[in-house]
Coordinates of C-alpha atoms and ligand atoms in Angstrom, one line a residue:
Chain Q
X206 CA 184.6 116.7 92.5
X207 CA 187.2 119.6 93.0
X208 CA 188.1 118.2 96.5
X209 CA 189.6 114.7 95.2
X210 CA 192.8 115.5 94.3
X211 CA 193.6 116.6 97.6
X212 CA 192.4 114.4 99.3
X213 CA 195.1 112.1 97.8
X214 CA 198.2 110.6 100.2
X215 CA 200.5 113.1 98.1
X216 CA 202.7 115.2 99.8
X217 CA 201.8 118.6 99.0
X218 CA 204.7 120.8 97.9
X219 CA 205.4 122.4 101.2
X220 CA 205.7 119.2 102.7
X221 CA 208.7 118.5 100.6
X222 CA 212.4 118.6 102.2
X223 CA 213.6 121.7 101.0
X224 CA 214.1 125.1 102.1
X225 CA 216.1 126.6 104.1
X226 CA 217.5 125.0 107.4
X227 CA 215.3 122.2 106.7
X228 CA 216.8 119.5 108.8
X229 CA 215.7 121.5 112.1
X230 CA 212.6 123.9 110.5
X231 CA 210.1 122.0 108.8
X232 CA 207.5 124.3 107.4
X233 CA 207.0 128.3 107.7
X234 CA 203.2 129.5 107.5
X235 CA 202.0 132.8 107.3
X236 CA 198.2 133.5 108.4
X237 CA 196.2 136.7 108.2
X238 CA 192.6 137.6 109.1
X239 CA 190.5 139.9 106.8
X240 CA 186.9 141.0 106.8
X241 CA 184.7 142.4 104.5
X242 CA 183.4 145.8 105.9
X243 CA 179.6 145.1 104.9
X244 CA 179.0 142.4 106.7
X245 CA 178.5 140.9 110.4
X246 CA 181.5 139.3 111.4
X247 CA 181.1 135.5 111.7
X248 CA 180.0 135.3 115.2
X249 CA 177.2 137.8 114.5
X250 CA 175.9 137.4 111.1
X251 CA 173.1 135.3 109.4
X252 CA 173.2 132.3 107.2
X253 CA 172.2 134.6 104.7
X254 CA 175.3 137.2 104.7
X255 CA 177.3 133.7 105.4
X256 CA 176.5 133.0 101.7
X257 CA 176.9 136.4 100.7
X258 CA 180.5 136.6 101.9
X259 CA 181.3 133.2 100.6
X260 CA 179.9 134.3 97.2
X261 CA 181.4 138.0 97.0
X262 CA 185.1 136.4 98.2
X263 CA 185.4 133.1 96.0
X264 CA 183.9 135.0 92.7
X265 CA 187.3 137.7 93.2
X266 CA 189.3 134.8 93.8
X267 CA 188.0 132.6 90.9
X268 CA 188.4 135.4 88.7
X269 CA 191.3 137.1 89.6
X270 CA 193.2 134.3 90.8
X271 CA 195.0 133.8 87.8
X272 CA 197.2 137.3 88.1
X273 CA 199.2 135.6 90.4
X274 CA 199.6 132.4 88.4
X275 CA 197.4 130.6 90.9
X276 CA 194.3 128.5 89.8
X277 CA 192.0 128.0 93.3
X278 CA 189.5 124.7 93.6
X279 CA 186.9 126.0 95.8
X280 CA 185.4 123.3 98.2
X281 CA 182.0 124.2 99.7
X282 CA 182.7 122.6 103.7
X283 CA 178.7 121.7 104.0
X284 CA 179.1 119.7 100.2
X285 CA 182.0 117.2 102.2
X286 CA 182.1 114.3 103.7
X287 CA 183.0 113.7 107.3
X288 CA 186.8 112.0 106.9
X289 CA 187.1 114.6 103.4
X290 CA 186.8 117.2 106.1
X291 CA 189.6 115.5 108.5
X292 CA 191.5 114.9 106.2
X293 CA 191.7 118.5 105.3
X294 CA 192.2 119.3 108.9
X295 CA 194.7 116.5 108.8
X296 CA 196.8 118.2 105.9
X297 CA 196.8 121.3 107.5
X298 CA 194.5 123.0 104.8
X299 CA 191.8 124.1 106.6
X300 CA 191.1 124.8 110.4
X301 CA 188.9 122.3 113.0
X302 CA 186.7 125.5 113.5
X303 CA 186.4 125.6 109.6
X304 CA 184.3 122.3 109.9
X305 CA 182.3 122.8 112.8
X306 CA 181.3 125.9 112.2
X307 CA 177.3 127.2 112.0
X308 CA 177.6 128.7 109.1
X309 CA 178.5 128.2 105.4
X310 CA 182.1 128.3 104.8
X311 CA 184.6 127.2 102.0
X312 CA 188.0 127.0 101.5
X313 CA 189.8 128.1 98.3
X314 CA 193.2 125.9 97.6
X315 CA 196.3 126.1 95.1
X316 CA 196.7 123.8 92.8
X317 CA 199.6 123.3 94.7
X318 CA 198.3 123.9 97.8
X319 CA 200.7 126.1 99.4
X320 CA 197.6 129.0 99.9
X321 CA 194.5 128.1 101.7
X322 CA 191.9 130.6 102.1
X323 CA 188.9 129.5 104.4
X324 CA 185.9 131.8 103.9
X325 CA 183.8 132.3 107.0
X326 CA 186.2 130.9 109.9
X327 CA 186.5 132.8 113.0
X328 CA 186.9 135.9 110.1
X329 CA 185.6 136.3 106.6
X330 CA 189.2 135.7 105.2
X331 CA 191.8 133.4 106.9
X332 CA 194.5 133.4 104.3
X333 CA 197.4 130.8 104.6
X334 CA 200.6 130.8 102.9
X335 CA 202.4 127.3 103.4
X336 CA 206.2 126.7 102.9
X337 CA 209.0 123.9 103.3
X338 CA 211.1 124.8 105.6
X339 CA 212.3 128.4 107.3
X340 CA 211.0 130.6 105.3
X341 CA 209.1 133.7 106.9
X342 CA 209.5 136.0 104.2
X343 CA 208.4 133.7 101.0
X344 CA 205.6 132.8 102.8
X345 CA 204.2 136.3 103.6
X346 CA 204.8 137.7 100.5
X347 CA 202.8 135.2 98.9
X348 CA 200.4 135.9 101.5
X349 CA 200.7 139.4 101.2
X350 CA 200.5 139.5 97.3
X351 CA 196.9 137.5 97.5
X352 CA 195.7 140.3 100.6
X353 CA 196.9 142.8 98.0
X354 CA 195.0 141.4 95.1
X355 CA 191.5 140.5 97.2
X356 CA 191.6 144.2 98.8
X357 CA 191.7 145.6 95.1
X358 CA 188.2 144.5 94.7
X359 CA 186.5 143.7 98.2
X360 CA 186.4 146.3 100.9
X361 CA 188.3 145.3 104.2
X362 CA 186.8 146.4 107.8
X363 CA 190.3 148.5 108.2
X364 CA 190.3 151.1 110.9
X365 CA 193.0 154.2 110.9
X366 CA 193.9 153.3 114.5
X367 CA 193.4 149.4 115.0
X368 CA 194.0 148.3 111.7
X369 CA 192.3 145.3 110.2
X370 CA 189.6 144.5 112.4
X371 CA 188.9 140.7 112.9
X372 CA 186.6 138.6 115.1
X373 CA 189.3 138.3 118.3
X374 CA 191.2 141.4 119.8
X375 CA 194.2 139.0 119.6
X376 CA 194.8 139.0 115.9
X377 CA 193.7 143.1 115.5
X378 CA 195.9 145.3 113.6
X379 CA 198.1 143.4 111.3
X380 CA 196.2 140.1 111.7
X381 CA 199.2 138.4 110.9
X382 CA 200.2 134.8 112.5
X383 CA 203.2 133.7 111.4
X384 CA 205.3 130.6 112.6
X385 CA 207.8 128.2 112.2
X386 CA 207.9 124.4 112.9
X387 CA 210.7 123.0 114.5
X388 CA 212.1 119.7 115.2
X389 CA 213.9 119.9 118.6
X390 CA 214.7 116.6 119.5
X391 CA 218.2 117.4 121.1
X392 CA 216.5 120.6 123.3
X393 CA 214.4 117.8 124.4
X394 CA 216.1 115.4 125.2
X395 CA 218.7 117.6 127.7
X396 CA 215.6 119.5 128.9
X397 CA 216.6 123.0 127.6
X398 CA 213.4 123.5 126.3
X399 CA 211.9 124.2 129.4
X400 CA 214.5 127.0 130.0
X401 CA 214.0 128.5 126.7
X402 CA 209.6 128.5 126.2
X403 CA 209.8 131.0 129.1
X404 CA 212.3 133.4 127.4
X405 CA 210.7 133.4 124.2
X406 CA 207.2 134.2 125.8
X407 CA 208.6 136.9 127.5
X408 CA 209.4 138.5 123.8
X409 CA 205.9 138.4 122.5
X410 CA 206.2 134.9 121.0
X411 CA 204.6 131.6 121.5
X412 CA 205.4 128.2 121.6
X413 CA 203.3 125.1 121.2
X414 CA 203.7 121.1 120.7
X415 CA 202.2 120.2 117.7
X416 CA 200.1 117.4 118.8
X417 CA 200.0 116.8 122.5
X418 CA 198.4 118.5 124.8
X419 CA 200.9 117.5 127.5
X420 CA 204.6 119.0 128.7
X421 CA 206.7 117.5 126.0
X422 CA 205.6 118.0 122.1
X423 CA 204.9 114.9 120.5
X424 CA 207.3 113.8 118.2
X425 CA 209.9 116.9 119.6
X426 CA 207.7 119.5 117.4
X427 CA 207.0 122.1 118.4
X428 CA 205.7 125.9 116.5
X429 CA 206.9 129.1 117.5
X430 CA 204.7 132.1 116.4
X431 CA 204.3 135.8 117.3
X432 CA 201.5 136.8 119.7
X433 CA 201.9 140.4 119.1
X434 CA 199.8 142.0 116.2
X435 CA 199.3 145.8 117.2
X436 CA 202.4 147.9 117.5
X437 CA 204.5 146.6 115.3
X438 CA 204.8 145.8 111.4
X439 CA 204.2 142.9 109.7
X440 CA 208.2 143.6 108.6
X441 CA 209.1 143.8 112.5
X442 CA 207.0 140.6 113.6
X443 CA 208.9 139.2 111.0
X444 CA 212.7 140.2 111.5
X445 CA 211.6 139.7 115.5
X446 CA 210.7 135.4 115.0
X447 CA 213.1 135.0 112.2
X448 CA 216.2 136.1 114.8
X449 CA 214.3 134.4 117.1
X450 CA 214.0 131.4 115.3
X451 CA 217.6 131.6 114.4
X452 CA 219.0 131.5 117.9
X453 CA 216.9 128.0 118.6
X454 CA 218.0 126.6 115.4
X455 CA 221.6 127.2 116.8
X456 CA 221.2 126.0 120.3
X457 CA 219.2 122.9 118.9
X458 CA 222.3 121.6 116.5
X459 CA 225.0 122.8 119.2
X460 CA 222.7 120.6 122.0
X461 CA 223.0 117.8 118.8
X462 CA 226.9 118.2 118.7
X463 CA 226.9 118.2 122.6
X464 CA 224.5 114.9 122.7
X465 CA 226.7 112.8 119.9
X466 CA 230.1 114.0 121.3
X467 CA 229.4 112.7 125.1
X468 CA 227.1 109.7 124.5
X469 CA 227.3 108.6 120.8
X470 CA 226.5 104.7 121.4
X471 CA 222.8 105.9 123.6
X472 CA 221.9 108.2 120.8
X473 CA 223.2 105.6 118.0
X474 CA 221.4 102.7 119.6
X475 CA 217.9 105.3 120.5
X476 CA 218.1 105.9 116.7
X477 CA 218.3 102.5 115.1
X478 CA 215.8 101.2 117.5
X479 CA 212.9 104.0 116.6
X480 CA 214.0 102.5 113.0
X481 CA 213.1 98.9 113.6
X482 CA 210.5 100.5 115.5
X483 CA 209.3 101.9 112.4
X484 CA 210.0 99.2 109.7
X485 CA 208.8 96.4 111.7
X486 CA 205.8 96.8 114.2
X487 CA 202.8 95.2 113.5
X488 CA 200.9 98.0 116.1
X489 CA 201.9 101.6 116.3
X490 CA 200.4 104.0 118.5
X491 CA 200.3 107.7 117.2
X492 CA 202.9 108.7 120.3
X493 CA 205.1 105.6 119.7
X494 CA 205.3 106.9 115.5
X495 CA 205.7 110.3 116.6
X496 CA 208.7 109.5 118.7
X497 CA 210.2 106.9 116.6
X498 CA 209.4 109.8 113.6
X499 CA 211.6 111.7 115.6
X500 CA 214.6 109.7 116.2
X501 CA 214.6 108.4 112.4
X502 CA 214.6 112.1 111.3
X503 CA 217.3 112.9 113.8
X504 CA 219.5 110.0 112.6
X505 CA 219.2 111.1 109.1
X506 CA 220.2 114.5 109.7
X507 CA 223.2 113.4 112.0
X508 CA 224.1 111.2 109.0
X509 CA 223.7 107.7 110.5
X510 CA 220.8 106.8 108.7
X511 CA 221.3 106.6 104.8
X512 CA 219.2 105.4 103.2
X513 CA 215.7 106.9 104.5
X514 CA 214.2 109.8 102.4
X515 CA 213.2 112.4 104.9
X516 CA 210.3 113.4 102.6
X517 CA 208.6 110.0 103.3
X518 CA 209.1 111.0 106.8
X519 CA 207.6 114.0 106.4
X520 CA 204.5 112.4 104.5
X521 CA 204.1 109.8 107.0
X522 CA 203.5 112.6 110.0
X523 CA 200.6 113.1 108.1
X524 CA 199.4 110.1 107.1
X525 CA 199.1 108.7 110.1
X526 CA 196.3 110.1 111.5
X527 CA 193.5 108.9 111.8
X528 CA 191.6 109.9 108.9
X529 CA 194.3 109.0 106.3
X530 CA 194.8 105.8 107.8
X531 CA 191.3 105.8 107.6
X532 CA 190.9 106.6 103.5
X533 CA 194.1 104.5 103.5
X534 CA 192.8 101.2 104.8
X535 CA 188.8 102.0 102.9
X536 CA 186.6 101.7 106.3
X537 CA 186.4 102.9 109.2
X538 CA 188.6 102.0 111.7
X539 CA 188.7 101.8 115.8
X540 CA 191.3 103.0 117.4
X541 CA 193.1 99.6 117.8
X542 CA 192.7 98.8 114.6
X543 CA 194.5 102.4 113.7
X544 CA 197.5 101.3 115.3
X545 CA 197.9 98.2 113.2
X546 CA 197.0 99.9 110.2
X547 CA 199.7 102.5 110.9
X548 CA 202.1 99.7 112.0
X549 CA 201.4 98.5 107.9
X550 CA 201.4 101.6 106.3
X551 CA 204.8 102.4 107.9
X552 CA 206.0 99.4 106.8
X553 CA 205.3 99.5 103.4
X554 CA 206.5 102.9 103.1
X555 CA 209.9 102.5 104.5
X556 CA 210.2 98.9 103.4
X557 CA 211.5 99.3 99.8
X558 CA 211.9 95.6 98.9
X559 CA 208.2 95.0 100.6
X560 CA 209.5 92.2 102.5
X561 CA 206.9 92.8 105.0
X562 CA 204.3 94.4 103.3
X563 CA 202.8 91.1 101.5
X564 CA 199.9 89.3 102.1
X565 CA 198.4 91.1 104.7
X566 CA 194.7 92.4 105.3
X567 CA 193.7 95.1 107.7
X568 CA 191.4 93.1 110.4
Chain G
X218 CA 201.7 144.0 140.5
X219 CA 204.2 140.8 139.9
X220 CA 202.5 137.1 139.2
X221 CA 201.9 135.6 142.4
X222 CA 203.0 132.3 140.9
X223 CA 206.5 132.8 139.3
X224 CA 207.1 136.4 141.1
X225 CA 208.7 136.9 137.9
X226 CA 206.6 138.7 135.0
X227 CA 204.0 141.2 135.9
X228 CA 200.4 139.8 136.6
X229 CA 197.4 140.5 134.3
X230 CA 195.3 138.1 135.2
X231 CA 193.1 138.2 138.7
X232 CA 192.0 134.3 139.1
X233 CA 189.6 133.5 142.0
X234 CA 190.0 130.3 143.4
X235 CA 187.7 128.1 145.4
X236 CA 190.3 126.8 148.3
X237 CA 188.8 125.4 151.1
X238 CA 185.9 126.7 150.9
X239 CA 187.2 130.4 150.9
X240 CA 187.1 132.1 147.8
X241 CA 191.2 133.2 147.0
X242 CA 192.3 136.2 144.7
X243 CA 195.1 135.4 143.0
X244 CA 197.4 137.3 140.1
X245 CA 198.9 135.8 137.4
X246 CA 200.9 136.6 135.0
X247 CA 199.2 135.5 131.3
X248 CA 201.5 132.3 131.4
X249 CA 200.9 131.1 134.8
X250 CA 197.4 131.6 134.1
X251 CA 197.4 130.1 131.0
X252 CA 199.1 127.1 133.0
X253 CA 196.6 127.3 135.9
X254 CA 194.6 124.0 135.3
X255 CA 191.8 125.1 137.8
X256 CA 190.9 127.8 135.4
X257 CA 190.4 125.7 132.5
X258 CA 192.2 127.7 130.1
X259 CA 192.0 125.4 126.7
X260 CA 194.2 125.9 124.0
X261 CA 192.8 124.7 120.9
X262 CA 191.9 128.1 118.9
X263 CA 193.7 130.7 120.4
X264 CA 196.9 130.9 122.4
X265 CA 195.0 131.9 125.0
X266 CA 191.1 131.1 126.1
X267 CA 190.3 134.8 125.4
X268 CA 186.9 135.0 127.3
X269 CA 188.4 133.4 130.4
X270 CA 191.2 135.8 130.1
X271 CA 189.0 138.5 129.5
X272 CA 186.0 137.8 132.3
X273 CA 188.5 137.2 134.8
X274 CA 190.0 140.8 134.1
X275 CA 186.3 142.0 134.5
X276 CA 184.5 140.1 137.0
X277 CA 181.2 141.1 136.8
X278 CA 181.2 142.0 140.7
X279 CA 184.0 144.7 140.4
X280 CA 183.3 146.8 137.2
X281 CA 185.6 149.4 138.1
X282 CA 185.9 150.5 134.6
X283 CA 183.1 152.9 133.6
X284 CA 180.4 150.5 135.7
X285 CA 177.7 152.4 133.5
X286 CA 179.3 152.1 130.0
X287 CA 179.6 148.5 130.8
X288 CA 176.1 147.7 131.1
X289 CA 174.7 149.8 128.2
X290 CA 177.3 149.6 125.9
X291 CA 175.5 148.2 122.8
X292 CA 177.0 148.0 119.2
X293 CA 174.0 149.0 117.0
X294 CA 174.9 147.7 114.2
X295 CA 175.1 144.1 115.2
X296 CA 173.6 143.7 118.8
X297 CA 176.5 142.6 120.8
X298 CA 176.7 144.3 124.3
X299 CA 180.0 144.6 125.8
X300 CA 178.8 141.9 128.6
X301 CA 178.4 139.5 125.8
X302 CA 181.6 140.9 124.2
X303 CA 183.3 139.3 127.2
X304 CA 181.3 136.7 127.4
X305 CA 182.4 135.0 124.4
X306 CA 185.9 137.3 124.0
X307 CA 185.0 138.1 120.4
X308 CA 183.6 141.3 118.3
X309 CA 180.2 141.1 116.2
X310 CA 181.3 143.4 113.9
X311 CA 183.7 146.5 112.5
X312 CA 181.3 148.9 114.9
X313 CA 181.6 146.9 117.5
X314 CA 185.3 148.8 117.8
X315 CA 183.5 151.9 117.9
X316 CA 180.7 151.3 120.3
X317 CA 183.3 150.0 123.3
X318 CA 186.1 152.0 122.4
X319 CA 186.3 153.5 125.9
X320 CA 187.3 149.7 127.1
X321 CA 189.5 148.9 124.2
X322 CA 192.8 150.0 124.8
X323 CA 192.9 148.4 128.3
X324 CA 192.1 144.9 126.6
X325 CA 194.3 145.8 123.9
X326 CA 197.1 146.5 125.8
X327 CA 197.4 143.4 127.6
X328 CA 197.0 141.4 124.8
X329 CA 199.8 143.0 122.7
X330 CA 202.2 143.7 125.6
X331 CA 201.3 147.8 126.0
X332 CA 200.3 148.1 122.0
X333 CA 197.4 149.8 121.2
X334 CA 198.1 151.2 117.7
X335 CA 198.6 149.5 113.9
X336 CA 201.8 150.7 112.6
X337 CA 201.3 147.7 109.7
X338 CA 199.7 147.5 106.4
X339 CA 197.4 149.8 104.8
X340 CA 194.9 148.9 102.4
X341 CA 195.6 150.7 99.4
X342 CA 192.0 151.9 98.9
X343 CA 191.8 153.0 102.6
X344 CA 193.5 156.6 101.8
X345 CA 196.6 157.1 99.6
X346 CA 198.2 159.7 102.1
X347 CA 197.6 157.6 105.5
X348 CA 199.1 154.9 103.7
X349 CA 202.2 157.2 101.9
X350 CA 203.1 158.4 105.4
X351 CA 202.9 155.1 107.2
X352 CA 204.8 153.5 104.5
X353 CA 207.6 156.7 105.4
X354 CA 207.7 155.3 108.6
X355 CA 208.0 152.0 108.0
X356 CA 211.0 152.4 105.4
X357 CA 212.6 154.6 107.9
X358 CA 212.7 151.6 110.6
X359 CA 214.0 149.5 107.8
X360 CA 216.9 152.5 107.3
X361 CA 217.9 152.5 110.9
X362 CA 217.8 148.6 111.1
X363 CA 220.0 148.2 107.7
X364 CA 222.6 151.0 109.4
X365 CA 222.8 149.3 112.7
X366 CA 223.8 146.2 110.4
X367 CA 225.7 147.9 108.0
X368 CA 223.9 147.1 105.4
X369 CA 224.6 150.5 103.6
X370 CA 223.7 149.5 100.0
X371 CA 220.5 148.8 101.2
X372 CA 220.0 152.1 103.4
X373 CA 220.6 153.7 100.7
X374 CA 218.4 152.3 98.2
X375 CA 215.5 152.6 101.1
X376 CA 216.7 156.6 101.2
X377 CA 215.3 156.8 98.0
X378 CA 212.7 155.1 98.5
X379 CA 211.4 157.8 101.1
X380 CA 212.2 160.4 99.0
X381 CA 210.2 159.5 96.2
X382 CA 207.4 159.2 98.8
X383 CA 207.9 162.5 100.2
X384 CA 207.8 163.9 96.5
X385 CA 204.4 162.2 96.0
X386 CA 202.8 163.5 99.2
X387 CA 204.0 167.2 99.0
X388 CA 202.7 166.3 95.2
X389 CA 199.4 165.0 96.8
X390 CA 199.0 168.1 99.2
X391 CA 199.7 170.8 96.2
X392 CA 197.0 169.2 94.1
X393 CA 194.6 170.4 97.3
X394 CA 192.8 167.2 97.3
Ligands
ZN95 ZN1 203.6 134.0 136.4
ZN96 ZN1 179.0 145.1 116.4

């Protein structure tokens, strides 16, 4: 089945540590919302034109991919399993609505899965251009060129005033989201995150934690987007979250310096214990990982920690949720028995020797 | 009107409140709202919960915005009314745009800080000369910006660019098409 090989604990390629200010920006994506003109949007139309958007969009792409050196798997949502969906969601390669939705819906992926399109979302097109690291402009014009080639042959609902119309008056006009993942540990920790969400807002851009819902991002992560997509260009949106983006990344490693110059032995000590943390529980809760995720990466990036491949790191923020611990251990799981599963698969990952990763079965 | 809250941004949000027993108006700026637990603002999809954004803009009880539009307004191409519109905070379809248009730019506007109007892409088969003279415009942002920056090479080279768009729409407009 086409879905298998992503489904695979492989980091896909925009997981990988490279890219541009990498230690502090993890990954850059670039979303934008299309629909075809002759059809019901997805909150209005009928199974029936549900499978005749689904047919119309993935026969373009199957056909035409190629132009742009892409070959697309496409995955039918209704034909997966319930962890093949998660994981998906889990990857970042399709959307939670994607799977709940009423209607039929697929997702067409890149070999190398850096572009994601999800047929039938909240619109009949969500592309999604993935990248390592801080790379706003990469990622749109590989979004862009895919737009390009799909509007050669489908017609878009495009209005001379509005501009692409989609399901939610928040994405009309460009229908571009684009944003950055950051790693802020050092903002965190001397609270000037809290002074800086509110200025950003005020600009037309957003910031989010990752995972929690609560003050502080779990794991430090947090994604800055723009809000804005009438009245300016996709180039403007651009230029506005990539200074944006800039000035944080700036402020995060002179908070860094600050945090290492005053109280080196706190920060040294935090670090090595998230490490041991890491290397040697034998139950990890998805809060404690993130944290101790967070310290490690920190550590590496301030040059303390050696001999730690941050691309592990990177995989393990994704593999440890619940349904890849779940694929990863072969059963199902309760939540208890997630964390010790987590506390093994951490282990063996940043264990090279396997010293601890012997003779152990997941209760 | 400034955000009752942080008396800082301006409010567009009116939030009534059981407190009490009295039912409180308050405004709020879209973050304070978006922070105001009592409203239940969840922010899985979308930034913001649209349709509790948007119903709390137009309570049912004061439809000072074209009260009669409101109630009729019916997209006939896919059935949505503007109440359901709100409702849900999402369009049925492209005509939707067209059929409450008269409410649009308000909701617009507060969603995209005063923006009403694309300036973006064009899809190529939407009309070459829309596109031609948006795409002017856009280059000639891109001149100003690469001036301020002095970034001449590259003002230049976008100089060109305009002109060789400007020969293709006077082109376009001779051929009387
Ligand atoms: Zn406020
Ligand atoms: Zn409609």
């Amino acid at each position: 089945m086409a879905v298998e090989r992503f489904l695979q604990p492989h980091a896909s390629s925009w997981m990988a540590n490279d890219g541009k200010n990498v230690d502090i920006a993890m990954s850059t994506r670039v979303r934008l919302a299309r629909n075809l003109n002759n059809f019901k949007f997805p909150y209005a139309f009928t199974e029936d034109e549900a499978l005749k958007v689904d047919k119309e969009i993935s026969s373009v792409l199957l056909d035409k991919g190629n132009e742009l050196d892409y070959t697309f798997s496409h995955i039918s949502i209704e034909e997966l399993a319930e962890l093949q969906k998660e994981i998906l969601v889990e990857k970042h390669l399709i959307s939670p609505y994607l799977i709940n939705s009423h209607h039929s819906g697929s997702v067409l992926l890149s070999d190398n899965e850096e572009l994601s399109i999800m047929v039938n979302e909240e619109d009949h097109l969500r592309i999604q251009s993935l990248q390592s690291g801080f790379q706003l402009q990469q990622a749109y014009k590989i979004a862009n060129e895919l737009d390009s080639l799909l509007e050669k042959n489908l017609s878009y609902a495009f209005h001379e005033k509005h501009g692409y119309l989609t399901s939610c008056p928040t994405n009309v006009g460009t229908g571009m989201r684009a944003s950055v993942m950051l790693h802020l540990p050092a903002l965190t920790m001397s609270h000037q995150i809290q002074r800086i969400i509110p200025a950003i807002s005020r600009l037309g851009m957003v910031v989010r934690g990752i995972y929690g819902e609560g003050s502080e991002a779990l794991g430090n992560v947090y994604q800055i987007s723009n809000q804005l997509t009438l009245g300016k260009s996709e180039y403007e949106i651009l230029q506005d979250l990539e200074n944006m983006t800039e000035q944080i990344i700036q402020q995060e490693r002179k908070a860094r310096e600050a945090i290492a110059l005053n109280s080196p032995v706190v920060l040294e000590d935090r670090i090595y214990r998230s490490l041991g943390v890491l290397t040697h529980s034998r139950l990890l809760t998805t809060e404690e990982a993130a944290t101790c995720l967070s310290d490690v990466r920190l550590g590496i990036d301030l040059k303390m920690i050696q001999d730690v491949d941050m691309s592990i790191l990177n995989e393990l923020m994704i593999f440890m949720q619940p349904a890849f611990l779940q694929q990863y251990a072969d059963k199902p799981l309760q939540p208890k028995e997630r964390d010790f599963a987590r506390a093994k698969l951490f282990r063996e990952r940043l264990n090279k020797n396997g010293i601890n990763s012997e003779g152990e079965d997941l209760a | 009107m400034i955000c009752d809250q942080c008396g800082e941004r301006s409010a567009s949000v009116i939030v009534k409140q059981q407190q009490q027993g009295q039912m409180v108006e308050r405004n709020l700026c879209h973050i304070c709202a978006a922070e105001n637990h009592s409203i239940n603002i969840a922010f899985e999809q979308d930034p913001l919960a649209i349709h509790q954004l948007l119903s709390n803009w137009f309570p049912n009880a004061q439809a000072s915005i074209n009260p009669v539009r409101k109630e009729i307004a019916t997209c006939p191409s896919c059935g949505f009314t503007f109440s359901k519109f709100l409702r849900i905070g999402k369009f049925g379809c492209a005509s939707c745009y067209d059929a409450f248009s008269p409410q649009l730019n308000e909701i617009f506007k507060r969603f995209h800080n005063g923006n009403i109007e694309h300036t973006g892409k064009i899809p190529a088969s939407y009309g070459t000369t829309l596109k031609i003279k948006k795409e002017i415009e856009e280059l000639r942002k891109q001149m100003q910006i690469s001036i301020q920056g002095e970034h001449f090479e590259e003002a230049a080279r976008l100089r060109d660019e305009v002109k060789v768009l400007s020969a293709k729409l006077e082109g376009g407009i001779q051929d009387g098409s």
